[in-house]
Amino acid sequence: MHPGVAAVSTTPSPGLTPGAAGPADPVSLPSHEADAATLARAAERSAGDLLAPPTPIRLSDVVPAPRQVDPAPADDWLLPPDAVIVASADPAVLTVAAHLAELLRPATGYPLPVTDTTRPAPGGGITLTLADDDSLGAEGYRLTVTRAGVTITGATATGLFYGAQTLRQLLPPSIESPTPVTARWTLPGGTITDSPRFPLRGAMLDVARHFFAVEDVLRVIDHLARYKLNHLHLHLTDDQGWRIAVDSWPRLTTVGATTAVGGGPGGSYTKADYLRIVAYAADRHVTVVPEIDLPGHTNAALVAYPELAPDKVAPPPYTGTEVGFSYVDPSDERTYDFIADVLGEVAALSPGPWLHIGGDEAFKVKGEVYTGFVERVQRIVAGLGKTVVGWHQLAPAGHVDGRVLQWWGTNGGEDPATADAVRRGARLIVSPGNHAYLDMKYAPDTPIGHDWAGLIDVRTAYDWDPGTHVAGVPTTAVLGVEAPLWTESVTSLAEIEFMLLPRLPAVAELGWSPRTTHDWDGFRERLAGHGPRWSTAGVTFHRAPEIPWPATPAVPGQRPAAREGVNQT
Ligand code: TNX
């Protein structure tokens, strides 16, 4: 169990939904006032809170906003204690069914057996079915709630998985409780028909500036899956540390992983660790995009192997936060042996199609030397059967089949070189530094983060369009959107969550929802309902002032579940 969950003291009371509004602290009384009459008044008030009906969830409350919502209020369905989850015998469908059961069992306390029989349960059940429905696409689903239960239909197991995530959001926030809660588990009646706008929706975690344990990465994957994000980009190497084991160049981790920003101990993933992350992600329909940043951001590699350095001298280990000073020697053949070995081993561990080769801020490798280097590395990636991804600095290099550039500029999308690369066949992942960089502070007083690309409050994270952001790049060339989290100032899971939430759902909505649903006022209302979900799950988040969060739930004897500290705002 991760520390966030362990930190929650969940003492749920019958009928109380954590999302329900109530007085901040109905029973905290100075002991000298705790006479019988006062206690009776307090008991009456908290009983009132317990009886107050939870705010009903509407079918349209889902984040990211679904393509189409057709409510049928007369068809609300109450999940009965004996509900079953019916899934076809297809192993991928059974895995989704098992995942859904795991999401719903802790809070409901219901057994929710998974069965492949078609015998209907007396009180109705949840049915997952695969269907040949081209209109749903590779990731879409249809979710129908009637008085007989819920049916989720998808053309693929991925569609069913996203339908299950939607179902979770249609239940009261106390569904996030790690321990049983007495509640009415009502689902709003009607049909949601849903599919994504862009095929690639992701987040990046920089595990190089600060290292994060496998368990922390798994929690990040949970957050991605909850909002239908399907890619986790891991920035595995940088000046301050090399974080992935490479058998053919062992000193990369035995030497290169021992540092981190600020002088911490660093760390690295063994191949087994990395495979665990990849497998956990795959179970949640998330593809890992590994990044080996080249030719710059390589100080840790040069400390481990000075032969790769232009002057063949080991630089001192680096624990600061400057960029652009290090590079592997582009004129030495040994450098390309190194790159082929490293990328070969990383490719072999990564079932996804992508290899991210960085390419940013290599200030000392210029002009044709830079493009020549990139073209060689692109050929190495192609030779491994993978598709090149790189920061948009790769743009001037020659095209290689399928290559993808990641735009991180901050100037509103003006970059003729990137537009030209797209004309030559590149596709784009859009991550504007001034909208999608989750390491930017929310406001001047945000305790961690940067501001070089601007302050990014929730509205700034939400109010832009990945489909039209980069000038001269048609929406059809946009593969998707990614929110990067650089971690120079981020040192723990709580701090990761604080920077991700609530902005990650904003970026997720840009990637998933049709542009016609884009509406800040509606979004902030829907997003507000997620505060109680995160609190109940023990997830840290920033109580951004522009979001109308419901009042902190009044649970006698319970402190708010979200670990405050970084989110004491
Ligand atoms: C720029 S964005 C970088 C990173 C830093 C980040 C800090 C990019 C491709 N490079 O090396 O961590 O700024 O915000």
Coordinates of C-alpha atoms in Angstrom, one line a residue, residues 206-565:
D206 CA 11.6 13.2 -14.9
V207 CA 13.1 10.5 -12.7
A208 CA 16.6 11.8 -13.4
R209 CA 16.8 15.1 -11.5
H210 CA 15.2 13.4 -8.6
F211 CA 14.8 9.6 -8.5
F212 CA 11.4 8.1 -7.6
A213 CA 10.8 4.6 -6.4
V214 CA 8.9 2.1 -8.6
E215 CA 5.9 2.4 -6.2
D216 CA 5.7 6.2 -6.8
V217 CA 5.7 5.6 -10.6
L218 CA 2.9 3.1 -10.2
R219 CA 0.8 5.7 -8.4
V220 CA 1.4 8.2 -11.2
I221 CA 0.2 5.5 -13.7
D222 CA -2.9 5.2 -11.6
H223 CA -3.5 8.9 -12.0
L224 CA -3.0 8.7 -15.7
A225 CA -5.4 5.8 -16.1
R226 CA -8.1 7.5 -14.1
Y227 CA -8.2 10.4 -16.7
K228 CA -7.8 8.1 -19.8
L229 CA -4.2 9.1 -20.5
N230 CA -2.5 6.4 -22.4
H231 CA 1.3 7.2 -22.4
L232 CA 3.8 7.7 -19.6
H233 CA 7.0 9.3 -20.9
L234 CA 9.9 8.5 -18.5
H235 CA 12.8 11.0 -18.7
L236 CA 15.4 8.4 -17.6
T237 CA 18.7 10.2 -18.0
D238 CA 20.1 13.6 -17.4
D239 CA 23.1 15.5 -16.1
Q240 CA 22.2 14.7 -12.5
G241 CA 21.7 11.0 -12.8
W242 CA 21.3 7.9 -15.1
R243 CA 18.3 5.9 -13.9
I244 CA 18.1 2.7 -16.0
A245 CA 20.4 -0.3 -15.9
V246 CA 22.3 -1.1 -19.1
D247 CA 24.2 -4.4 -18.9
S248 CA 26.7 -3.5 -21.6
W249 CA 27.7 -0.2 -19.9
P250 CA 27.2 -1.1 -16.1
R251 CA 28.9 2.1 -14.8
L252 CA 26.0 4.1 -16.1
T253 CA 24.1 3.1 -13.0
T254 CA 26.9 2.0 -10.5
V255 CA 28.5 5.4 -11.0
G256 CA 26.1 7.6 -12.9
A257 CA 23.0 6.9 -10.8
T258 CA 24.5 8.0 -7.4
T259 CA 23.7 11.7 -7.7
A260 CA 20.6 13.8 -7.9
V261 CA 19.7 17.5 -7.8
G262 CA 20.7 19.0 -4.4
G263 CA 23.1 16.1 -3.5
G264 CA 20.6 13.4 -2.7
P265 CA 21.4 9.7 -3.0
G266 CA 20.0 9.2 -6.5
G267 CA 19.0 5.7 -7.5
S268 CA 18.1 3.7 -10.6
Y269 CA 15.8 1.0 -11.9
T270 CA 17.0 -2.5 -12.5
K271 CA 15.7 -4.1 -15.6
A272 CA 13.2 -6.0 -13.4
D273 CA 12.0 -2.7 -11.9
Y274 CA 11.6 -1.1 -15.3
L275 CA 9.7 -4.2 -16.5
R276 CA 7.4 -4.0 -13.5
I277 CA 6.6 -0.4 -14.4
V278 CA 6.0 -1.4 -18.0
A279 CA 3.7 -4.3 -17.1
Y280 CA 1.7 -2.3 -14.5
A281 CA 1.2 0.4 -17.2
A282 CA 0.2 -2.1 -19.8
D283 CA -2.5 -3.5 -17.4
R284 CA -3.9 0.0 -17.3
H285 CA -3.6 0.5 -21.1
V286 CA -0.7 2.9 -20.6
T287 CA 2.4 2.7 -22.9
V288 CA 5.8 3.7 -21.5
V289 CA 7.8 6.0 -23.7
P290 CA 11.5 5.7 -22.5
E291 CA 13.7 8.8 -23.1
I292 CA 17.5 8.6 -23.3
D293 CA 18.4 12.3 -23.7
L294 CA 21.1 12.9 -26.3
P295 CA 23.6 14.4 -27.1
G296 CA 23.2 16.9 -24.3
H297 CA 22.0 16.3 -20.7
T298 CA 24.6 13.6 -20.5
N299 CA 26.9 14.6 -17.6
A300 CA 26.1 11.5 -15.5
A301 CA 27.0 9.3 -18.5
L302 CA 30.3 11.2 -18.9
V303 CA 31.2 10.8 -15.2
A304 CA 30.7 7.0 -15.7
Y305 CA 32.5 6.8 -19.1
P306 CA 34.9 9.7 -19.7
E307 CA 35.7 8.1 -23.1
L308 CA 32.4 9.5 -24.3
A309 CA 33.4 13.1 -23.4
P310 CA 34.8 15.4 -26.1
D311 CA 38.0 15.9 -24.0
K312 CA 38.0 12.3 -22.7
V313 CA 38.2 13.7 -19.2
A314 CA 35.5 12.8 -16.5
P315 CA 33.6 15.9 -15.5
P316 CA 32.7 16.3 -11.9
P317 CA 29.3 14.9 -10.9
Y318 CA 26.6 17.5 -11.3
T319 CA 23.9 18.2 -8.7
G320 CA 22.8 21.7 -9.8
T321 CA 20.0 22.7 -12.1
E322 CA 21.7 24.4 -15.1
V323 CA 21.3 22.9 -18.5
G324 CA 23.2 22.9 -21.8
F325 CA 26.8 22.3 -20.8
S326 CA 27.3 18.5 -21.3
Y327 CA 27.4 16.4 -24.5
V328 CA 28.7 13.1 -25.8
D329 CA 31.4 13.4 -28.4
P330 CA 29.6 13.4 -31.8
S331 CA 32.9 12.9 -33.7
D332 CA 33.9 9.6 -31.9
E333 CA 32.6 6.3 -33.3
R334 CA 32.6 4.9 -29.8
T335 CA 29.7 7.3 -29.0
Y336 CA 27.6 5.6 -31.6
D337 CA 28.5 2.1 -30.2
F338 CA 27.4 3.4 -26.8
I339 CA 24.1 4.7 -28.2
A340 CA 23.3 1.6 -30.2
D341 CA 24.0 -0.6 -27.1
V342 CA 21.9 1.6 -24.7
L343 CA 19.0 2.1 -27.1
G344 CA 19.1 -1.6 -28.0
E345 CA 18.8 -2.7 -24.4
V346 CA 16.1 -0.1 -23.6
A347 CA 14.1 -1.0 -26.8
A348 CA 14.2 -4.7 -25.8
L349 CA 12.6 -3.8 -22.4
S350 CA 9.9 -1.6 -23.9
P351 CA 7.0 -3.2 -25.7
G352 CA 5.7 0.2 -27.0
P353 CA 6.6 1.5 -30.4
W354 CA 8.5 4.6 -29.2
L355 CA 12.1 5.5 -28.3
H356 CA 12.5 9.2 -27.2
I357 CA 16.0 10.4 -27.9
G358 CA 15.7 13.9 -26.3
G359 CA 17.7 16.3 -28.5
D360 CA 17.0 19.4 -26.4
E361 CA 19.4 22.1 -25.2
A362 CA 22.5 20.6 -26.7
F363 CA 23.8 24.1 -26.9
K364 CA 27.4 23.0 -27.7
V365 CA 26.6 20.7 -30.6
K366 CA 25.5 23.1 -33.4
G367 CA 24.5 23.2 -37.0
E368 CA 25.4 20.3 -39.2
V369 CA 27.2 18.5 -36.4
Y370 CA 23.9 18.4 -34.5
T371 CA 21.7 17.4 -37.4
G372 CA 24.3 14.8 -38.5
F373 CA 24.3 13.3 -35.0
V374 CA 20.5 13.3 -34.8
E375 CA 20.2 11.6 -38.2
R376 CA 22.6 8.8 -37.1
V377 CA 20.7 8.2 -33.9
Q378 CA 17.4 8.3 -35.8
R379 CA 18.7 5.5 -38.0
I380 CA 19.8 3.5 -35.0
V381 CA 16.2 3.8 -33.6
A382 CA 14.7 2.8 -36.9
G383 CA 17.1 -0.2 -37.1
L384 CA 15.7 -1.3 -33.8
G385 CA 12.2 -1.3 -35.2
K386 CA 11.1 1.6 -33.1
T387 CA 9.7 5.0 -33.9
V388 CA 11.7 8.1 -33.1
V389 CA 10.3 10.7 -30.7
G390 CA 12.4 13.8 -29.8
W391 CA 12.0 17.3 -28.5
H392 CA 11.2 19.8 -31.3
Q393 CA 14.9 20.8 -31.6
L394 CA 15.2 17.7 -33.8
A395 CA 13.2 19.4 -36.5
P396 CA 16.0 20.5 -38.8
A397 CA 17.3 16.9 -39.1
G398 CA 16.2 14.7 -42.0
H399 CA 13.0 12.9 -41.8
V400 CA 12.8 9.2 -40.8
D401 CA 9.7 7.2 -41.2
G402 CA 7.0 8.0 -38.6
R403 CA 9.1 10.4 -36.5
V404 CA 7.4 12.4 -33.9
L405 CA 8.5 15.8 -32.5
Q406 CA 7.5 17.1 -29.1
W407 CA 6.8 20.8 -29.1
W408 CA 7.7 22.5 -25.8
G409 CA 8.0 26.1 -26.9
T410 CA 6.5 28.9 -25.0
N411 CA 5.9 31.5 -27.7
G412 CA 2.4 30.5 -28.7
G413 CA 3.5 28.0 -31.4
E414 CA 5.6 30.0 -33.8
D415 CA 8.3 27.8 -35.2
P416 CA 8.9 27.5 -38.9
A417 CA 11.4 24.6 -38.4
T418 CA 8.8 22.5 -36.7
A419 CA 6.1 23.3 -39.2
D420 CA 8.6 22.4 -42.0
A421 CA 9.5 19.1 -40.3
V422 CA 5.7 18.4 -40.2
R423 CA 5.5 19.1 -43.9
R424 CA 8.2 16.6 -44.4
G425 CA 6.2 14.0 -42.6
A426 CA 6.7 14.4 -38.8
R427 CA 3.8 14.2 -36.4
L428 CA 3.6 16.3 -33.3
I429 CA 3.1 15.9 -29.6
V430 CA 2.1 19.2 -28.2
S431 CA 3.5 20.2 -24.7
P432 CA 3.7 24.0 -24.7
G433 CA 5.9 25.1 -21.8
N434 CA 3.5 27.9 -20.9
H435 CA 0.4 25.6 -20.8
A436 CA 1.4 22.0 -20.2
Y437 CA 4.6 22.2 -18.1
L438 CA 3.4 20.8 -14.8
D439 CA 6.7 21.9 -13.1
M440 CA 5.6 25.5 -13.5
K441 CA 4.2 27.1 -10.3
Y442 CA 0.5 27.7 -10.1
A443 CA 0.9 31.1 -8.6
P444 CA 3.9 33.2 -7.3
D445 CA 3.5 31.7 -3.8
T446 CA 3.5 28.0 -4.9
P447 CA 6.1 26.4 -2.7
I448 CA 7.8 24.3 -5.4
G449 CA 8.3 24.6 -9.1
H450 CA 9.6 27.0 -11.7
D451 CA 8.3 30.1 -13.5
W452 CA 10.6 30.5 -16.5
A453 CA 7.7 29.5 -18.9
G454 CA 5.1 31.4 -16.8
L455 CA 2.8 30.7 -14.0
I456 CA 0.3 27.9 -14.9
D457 CA -3.0 28.0 -13.0
V458 CA -5.7 25.5 -13.9
R459 CA -7.3 27.8 -16.4
T460 CA -4.0 28.3 -18.2
A461 CA -3.5 24.5 -18.3
Y462 CA -7.0 24.2 -19.7
D463 CA -7.5 27.1 -22.1
W464 CA -5.6 26.3 -25.2
D465 CA -6.1 23.9 -28.1
P466 CA -3.5 21.3 -29.0
G467 CA -5.1 20.9 -32.4
T468 CA -4.3 24.4 -33.6
H469 CA -1.5 25.5 -31.2
V470 CA 1.5 25.3 -33.5
A471 CA 1.4 27.5 -36.5
G472 CA 1.4 25.7 -39.9
V473 CA 0.7 22.3 -38.3
P474 CA -2.7 20.9 -39.2
T475 CA -4.8 19.1 -36.5
T476 CA -4.3 15.9 -38.5
A477 CA -0.6 16.0 -37.9
V478 CA -1.1 16.3 -34.1
L479 CA -0.6 12.9 -32.5
G480 CA -1.6 14.2 -29.2
V481 CA -0.7 16.1 -26.0
E482 CA 1.6 15.5 -23.1
A483 CA 2.1 17.2 -19.8
P484 CA 5.7 17.0 -18.7
L485 CA 6.8 17.1 -15.0
W486 CA 10.4 18.1 -14.6
T487 CA 11.6 17.4 -11.1
E488 CA 14.4 19.8 -10.2
S489 CA 12.3 21.0 -7.3
V490 CA 10.0 18.0 -6.9
T491 CA 11.3 15.4 -4.3
S492 CA 8.5 13.1 -3.2
L493 CA 5.2 11.5 -4.3
A494 CA 3.2 14.1 -2.4
E495 CA 5.0 16.8 -4.4
I496 CA 4.4 15.0 -7.7
E497 CA 0.7 14.8 -6.9
F498 CA 0.6 18.4 -5.8
M499 CA 1.9 19.5 -9.2
L500 CA -0.2 17.0 -11.2
L501 CA -3.5 17.6 -9.6
P502 CA -5.6 19.4 -10.6
R503 CA -3.8 20.3 -13.8
L504 CA -3.4 16.8 -15.2
P505 CA -7.1 16.3 -15.7
A506 CA -7.2 19.6 -17.6
V507 CA -4.6 18.4 -20.1
A508 CA -6.3 15.0 -20.2
E509 CA -9.5 16.7 -21.3
L510 CA -7.7 18.6 -24.1
G511 CA -6.4 15.2 -25.3
W512 CA -9.6 13.2 -25.0
S513 CA -12.7 15.5 -25.4
P514 CA -14.1 16.8 -28.6
R515 CA -13.3 20.5 -29.0
T516 CA -17.1 21.2 -28.9
T517 CA -17.2 20.3 -25.2
H518 CA -14.5 22.8 -24.3
D519 CA -15.9 25.1 -21.7
W520 CA -14.0 26.5 -18.7
D521 CA -17.0 27.1 -16.5
G522 CA -18.3 23.6 -17.0
F523 CA -14.9 22.1 -16.5
R524 CA -14.2 23.8 -13.2
E525 CA -17.5 22.6 -11.9
R526 CA -16.8 19.0 -13.0
L527 CA -13.3 19.2 -11.7
A528 CA -14.4 20.4 -8.3
G529 CA -16.1 17.0 -7.8
H530 CA -12.7 15.3 -7.9
G531 CA -11.4 17.0 -4.8
P532 CA -13.4 14.8 -2.5
R533 CA -12.3 11.8 -4.6
W534 CA -8.6 12.6 -4.1
S535 CA -9.1 13.4 -0.4
T536 CA -10.8 10.1 0.1
A537 CA -8.1 8.2 -1.7
G538 CA -5.3 10.0 0.3
V539 CA -4.0 11.7 -2.8
T540 CA -2.4 15.1 -2.4
F541 CA -3.6 18.0 -4.6
H542 CA -3.5 21.7 -4.9
R543 CA -6.7 23.4 -3.8
A544 CA -6.5 25.8 -6.7
P545 CA -8.6 28.9 -5.8
E546 CA -10.3 29.1 -9.1
I547 CA -12.0 25.7 -8.6
P548 CA -15.3 25.6 -6.5
W549 CA -14.2 22.7 -4.3
P550 CA -17.0 21.4 -2.1
A551 CA -16.5 22.2 1.6
T552 CA -14.2 19.8 3.4
P553 CA -16.3 16.8 4.5
A554 CA -17.3 16.8 8.1
V555 CA -16.4 13.4 9.5
P556 CA -16.4 13.4 13.3
G557 CA -12.9 12.6 14.6
Q558 CA -11.4 12.6 11.1
R559 CA -8.9 15.1 9.8
P560 CA -9.2 15.9 6.1
A561 CA -7.7 12.8 4.4
A562 CA -5.5 14.6 1.8
R563 CA -2.0 15.0 3.3
E564 CA -1.6 18.7 3.7
G565 CA 1.8 20.3 3.9

